[in-house]
Tab-separated table of C-alpha atoms in Angstrom:
chain	number	residue	atom	x	y	z
B	4	ALA	CA	39.253	-11.697	-12.193
B	5	ILE	CA	38.969	-13.989	-14.750
B	6	LEU	CA	41.501	-15.634	-17.224
B	7	VAL	CA	41.417	-14.250	-20.712
B	8	VAL	CA	42.663	-16.165	-23.807
B	9	ARG	CA	44.974	-14.407	-26.079
B	10	ARG	CA	46.403	-15.519	-29.245
B	11	SER	CA	49.430	-14.327	-31.249
B	12	HIS	CA	51.259	-15.783	-34.113
B	13	GLY	CA	49.705	-19.071	-33.636
B	14	ARG	CA	50.135	-19.534	-30.152
B	15	ILE	CA	47.527	-19.263	-27.011
B	16	GLY	CA	48.310	-17.225	-23.781
B	17	LEU	CA	46.384	-16.804	-20.695
B	18	ALA	CA	45.831	-13.184	-19.169
B	19	MET	CA	44.127	-11.756	-16.343
B	20	GLY	CA	40.723	-10.022	-17.328
B	21	ALA	CA	38.274	-7.918	-14.935
B	22	VAL	CA	34.915	-9.927	-14.324
B	23	ARG	CA	32.026	-8.333	-15.560
B	24	SER	CA	29.551	-7.033	-12.549
B	25	PRO	CA	26.746	-8.875	-11.899
B	26	THR	CA	24.569	-5.997	-11.420
B	27	ALA	CA	24.573	-4.731	-14.916
B	28	TYR	CA	23.652	-7.478	-17.042
B	29	GLY	CA	22.561	-6.818	-20.747
B	30	GLY	CA	21.788	-3.784	-20.228
B	31	ARG	CA	19.911	-4.486	-16.817
B	32	ASP	CA	20.360	-3.247	-13.190
B	33	LEU	CA	20.264	-6.002	-10.762
B	34	SER	CA	21.399	-4.058	-7.535
B	35	PRO	CA	19.292	-4.286	-4.685
B	36	PHE	CA	15.980	-3.023	-4.731
B	37	ALA	CA	15.003	0.678	-2.801
B	38	PHE	CA	11.633	2.128	-2.971
B	39	GLU	CA	11.492	5.923	-1.778
B	40	ALA	CA	8.259	6.236	-0.229
B	41	GLY	CA	8.686	10.273	-0.482
B	42	PRO	CA	7.509	12.439	2.149
B	43	GLN	CA	5.019	11.075	4.716
B	44	THR	CA	2.717	13.161	6.158
B	45	SER	CA	2.177	12.523	9.945
B	46	SER	CA	-1.480	12.028	11.734
B	47	TRP	CA	-1.690	15.009	12.933
B	48	GLU	CA	-1.135	16.802	10.309
B	49	LEU	CA	-3.963	15.010	8.517
B	50	GLN	CA	-6.326	15.772	11.357
B	51	ARG	CA	-5.390	19.355	11.440
B	52	ALA	CA	-5.746	19.683	7.251
B	53	ALA	CA	-9.361	17.623	7.765
B	54	ASP	CA	-10.512	19.831	10.385
B	55	ALA	CA	-9.775	22.715	8.380
B	56	LYS	CA	-11.694	21.528	5.498
B	57	VAL	CA	-15.119	20.374	7.945
B	58	ARG	CA	-14.837	24.282	9.392
B	59	ALA	CA	-14.484	25.524	5.876
B	60	ASP	CA	-17.427	23.946	4.519
B	61	GLN	CA	-20.801	26.028	3.865
B	62	GLN	CA	-22.932	23.463	4.662
B	63	LEU	CA	-21.456	23.653	8.551
B	64	ARG	CA	-22.528	27.129	8.790
B	65	HIS	CA	-25.747	26.377	6.917
B	66	ALA	CA	-26.555	23.155	9.474
B	67	LEU	CA	-25.257	25.654	12.697
B	68	GLN	CA	-27.716	28.035	11.678
B	69	VAL	CA	-30.630	25.666	11.256
B	70	GLY	CA	-29.659	24.183	14.701
B	71	LYS	CA	-29.592	27.558	16.435
B	72	GLU	CA	-32.829	28.716	14.850
B	73	GLY	CA	-34.491	25.360	16.219
B	74	ILE	CA	-33.395	25.812	19.576
B	75	THR	CA	-34.322	29.429	19.584
B	76	ARG	CA	-37.769	28.547	18.771
B	77	ILE	CA	-37.868	26.213	21.790
B	78	LEU	CA	-36.954	28.569	24.046
B	79	GLN	CA	-39.211	31.512	22.252
B	80	GLY	CA	-42.482	28.557	22.869
B	81	CYS	CA	-40.815	28.389	26.675
B	82	LEU	CA	-41.002	31.662	27.224
B	83	ASP	CA	-44.331	32.434	25.809
B	84	ARG	CA	-45.677	29.487	28.025
B	85	VAL	CA	-44.042	31.063	30.976
B	86	GLY	CA	-45.689	34.382	29.803
B	87	GLU	CA	-49.394	32.750	29.431
B	88	GLN	CA	-48.976	31.101	33.100
B	89	LEU	CA	-48.286	34.408	34.627
B	90	GLU	CA	-51.175	36.153	32.998
B	91	LYS	CA	-53.570	33.392	34.461
B	92	GLY	CA	-52.137	34.185	37.755
B	93	GLU	CA	-50.385	30.778	38.006
B	94	ALA	CA	-46.912	30.168	39.555
B	95	PRO	CA	-44.268	29.196	36.881
B	96	SER	CA	-42.858	25.797	36.420
B	97	SER	CA	-39.281	25.450	38.417
B	98	LYS	CA	-38.278	23.629	35.717
B	99	ALA	CA	-38.128	23.388	32.034
B	100	HIS	CA	-40.272	21.566	29.847
B	101	PHE	CA	-40.098	21.046	26.324
B	102	PRO	CA	-42.946	20.028	24.271
B	103	LEU	CA	-42.581	16.412	23.716
B	104	LEU	CA	-42.379	14.838	19.939
B	105	ASN	CA	-44.770	12.235	21.057
B	106	PRO	CA	-47.141	13.360	23.375
B	107	PHE	CA	-49.309	10.379	25.049
B	108	ASP	CA	-52.531	10.366	26.981
B	109	PHE	CA	-53.750	7.210	27.929
B	110	GLU	CA	-57.351	7.532	28.667
B	111	ASP	CA	-58.152	3.769	28.875
B	112	VAL	CA	-56.259	0.343	28.267
B	113	GLU	CA	-57.554	0.406	24.801
B	114	SER	CA	-55.723	3.198	23.698
B	115	LEU	CA	-52.762	1.874	25.770
B	116	ALA	CA	-52.737	-1.177	23.962
B	117	ARG	CA	-52.837	0.627	20.609
B	118	HIS	CA	-50.075	2.625	21.223
B	119	GLY	CA	-46.380	2.057	19.618
B	120	PHE	CA	-44.052	1.333	21.957
B	121	THR	CA	-41.352	1.443	19.655
B	122	ILE	CA	-41.563	5.498	19.847
B	123	ASP	CA	-39.540	7.042	22.274
B	124	LEU	CA	-42.211	8.372	24.704
B	125	HIS	CA	-39.613	10.747	26.131
B	126	ALA	CA	-37.794	12.301	22.970
B	127	ASP	CA	-38.505	16.324	23.275
B	128	GLU	CA	-38.049	18.899	20.648
B	129	VAL	CA	-34.649	19.845	21.843
B	130	ASP	CA	-33.406	16.097	21.428
B	131	SER	CA	-34.872	15.987	17.527
B	132	SER	CA	-33.009	19.843	17.221
B	133	LEU	CA	-29.722	18.354	18.724
B	134	LYS	CA	-30.157	14.804	16.674
B	135	GLU	CA	-30.732	16.935	13.247
B	136	LEU	CA	-27.790	19.264	13.970
B	137	VAL	CA	-25.378	16.065	14.529
B	138	ASP	CA	-26.890	14.031	11.584
B	139	ALA	CA	-25.968	17.462	9.393
B	140	VAL	CA	-22.588	17.712	11.105
B	141	LEU	CA	-21.628	14.079	10.688
B	142	GLY	CA	-22.190	14.538	7.102
B	143	ILE	CA	-20.183	16.959	6.560
B	144	VAL	CA	-17.342	15.384	7.918
B	145	TRP	CA	-17.757	12.241	6.364
B	146	LYS	CA	-17.728	14.104	3.056
B	147	ASN	CA	-14.677	15.931	3.885
B	148	VAL	CA	-12.669	13.191	5.642
B	149	SER	CA	-11.843	9.557	3.922
B	150	VAL	CA	-12.157	6.557	6.358
B	151	GLU	CA	-9.209	4.185	6.529
B	152	ASN	CA	-10.107	0.585	5.826
B	153	GLU	CA	-7.815	-0.815	8.216
B	154	LEU	CA	-8.127	-4.361	7.245
B	155	ALA	CA	-7.774	-3.388	3.529
B	156	THR	CA	-4.502	-1.427	4.609
B	157	LYS	CA	-3.138	-4.330	6.489
B	158	THR	CA	-3.766	-6.635	3.500
B	159	LEU	CA	-2.037	-4.789	0.933
B	160	GLU	CA	1.033	-4.407	3.912
B	161	ARG	CA	1.398	-8.069	3.691
B	162	TYR	CA	0.597	-8.390	0.317
B	163	ASN	CA	3.798	-5.691	-0.709
B	164	THR	CA	5.777	-7.931	1.952
B	165	ALA	CA	5.455	-11.041	0.075
B	166	LEU	CA	5.627	-9.724	-3.383
B	167	LEU	CA	8.898	-8.156	-2.201
B	168	ALA	CA	10.403	-11.374	-0.666
B	169	ARG	CA	9.108	-13.164	-4.334
B	170	MET	CA	11.463	-10.143	-6.460
B	171	GLU	CA	13.947	-10.622	-3.957
B	172	ILE	CA	14.175	-14.562	-4.804
B	173	LEU	CA	13.539	-13.815	-8.263
B	174	GLU	CA	16.529	-11.565	-7.945
B	175	HIS	CA	19.134	-14.128	-6.967
B	176	HIS	CA	17.669	-16.749	-8.982
B	177	LEU	CA	18.544	-14.531	-11.965
B	178	PHE	CA	22.089	-13.730	-10.710
B	179	ASP	CA	22.674	-17.255	-9.829
B	180	ARG	CA	21.703	-18.225	-13.696
B	181	THR	CA	23.556	-15.313	-14.909
B	182	HIS	CA	26.902	-16.236	-13.772
B	183	GLN	CA	26.242	-19.539	-14.199
B	184	LEU	CA	25.780	-18.569	-18.292
B	185	SER	CA	29.137	-16.631	-18.222
B	186	THR	CA	30.749	-19.367	-16.780
B	187	CYS	CA	29.746	-21.676	-19.251
B	188	ARG	CA	30.206	-19.236	-22.048
B	189	PHE	CA	34.234	-18.910	-20.732
B	190	LYS	CA	34.802	-22.191	-20.315
B	191	TYR	CA	33.377	-22.963	-23.557
B	192	TYR	CA	35.357	-20.444	-25.275
B	193	LEU	CA	38.191	-21.736	-23.528
B	194	GLU	CA	37.834	-25.490	-24.809
B	195	ILE	CA	37.216	-24.084	-28.570
B	196	THR	CA	40.597	-22.160	-27.901
B	197	HIS	CA	42.497	-24.866	-26.764
B	198	LEU	CA	41.204	-26.946	-29.587
B	199	ARG	CA	42.073	-24.524	-32.323
B	200	ASP	CA	45.336	-24.295	-30.875
B	201	GLN	CA	46.070	-28.023	-30.915
B	202	LEU	CA	45.242	-27.763	-34.757
B	203	TYR	CA	47.532	-25.289	-35.143
B	204	ARG	CA	50.419	-26.751	-33.935
B	205	LYS	CA	49.234	-29.966	-35.740
B	206	GLN	CA	49.302	-28.212	-38.780
B	207	HIS	CA	53.067	-26.693	-38.421
B	208	CYS	CA	54.510	-29.684	-36.559
B	209	ASP	CA	55.319	-32.925	-37.988
B	210	ASP	CA	53.280	-35.806	-37.196
B	211	ALA	CA	56.155	-37.537	-35.269
B	212	THR	CA	56.847	-34.226	-32.976
B	213	PHE	CA	53.485	-33.120	-32.501
B	214	GLU	CA	52.389	-34.411	-28.892
B	215	PRO	CA	48.454	-33.667	-28.532
B	216	GLU	CA	48.017	-32.095	-24.617
B	217	GLU	CA	44.547	-33.577	-23.530
B	218	VAL	CA	43.060	-30.919	-21.519
B	219	TYR	CA	39.320	-30.274	-20.835
B	220	TYR	CA	37.578	-26.955	-19.671
B	221	PHE	CA	34.319	-27.365	-20.658
B	222	GLU	CA	31.655	-30.175	-19.211
B	223	PRO	CA	28.147	-29.873	-20.400
B	224	THR	CA	26.908	-31.634	-17.568
B	225	ASP	CA	27.953	-29.195	-15.053
B	226	PHE	CA	24.967	-26.784	-16.603
B	227	LEU	CA	22.193	-28.861	-16.958
């Protein structure tokens, strides 16, 4: 509560009055900031949603169909080769051998020197088919799933924390300045009212009986 000065019939009176709440100054809300994030999805829900998108993508079915056809073609070639061996009366191989992507047959040292050894000599058609299938599936996954930049997310969190701390400091400063301004205005009002009362009494009293009251409410240096 604060003192409120009231004037009646030329006399000054002081009464108790309510202090205006610092959380409502100038039509602005100065209450503590509270952010409502709303409903948040869990990691499991995000994973399930991404899985459903990938499985429902038509390109995935096409990639699986192409991969199946490639492997079927390779197996059919192996069966045809076994059939040829049986027709010739040869014993079929007991191990599966798939056609190599880069077959090599070095006849002499010169051909060996001209060979590019950056090529995988053991890669076969099954490896190529599986690689194409994996590349196609990964392309579909990255099309439907957004990758989180953890470094950028942590940087944004630190920035938001620092910004929130700065806003809290500004709110405290605003509250202090608002309180100081209210106190300044109230004391200045008391000073003016007291001076008016002195003038009123001087005008309606004899000079011999008038005794000025030296009272100070407002001190300018307190508000610099």
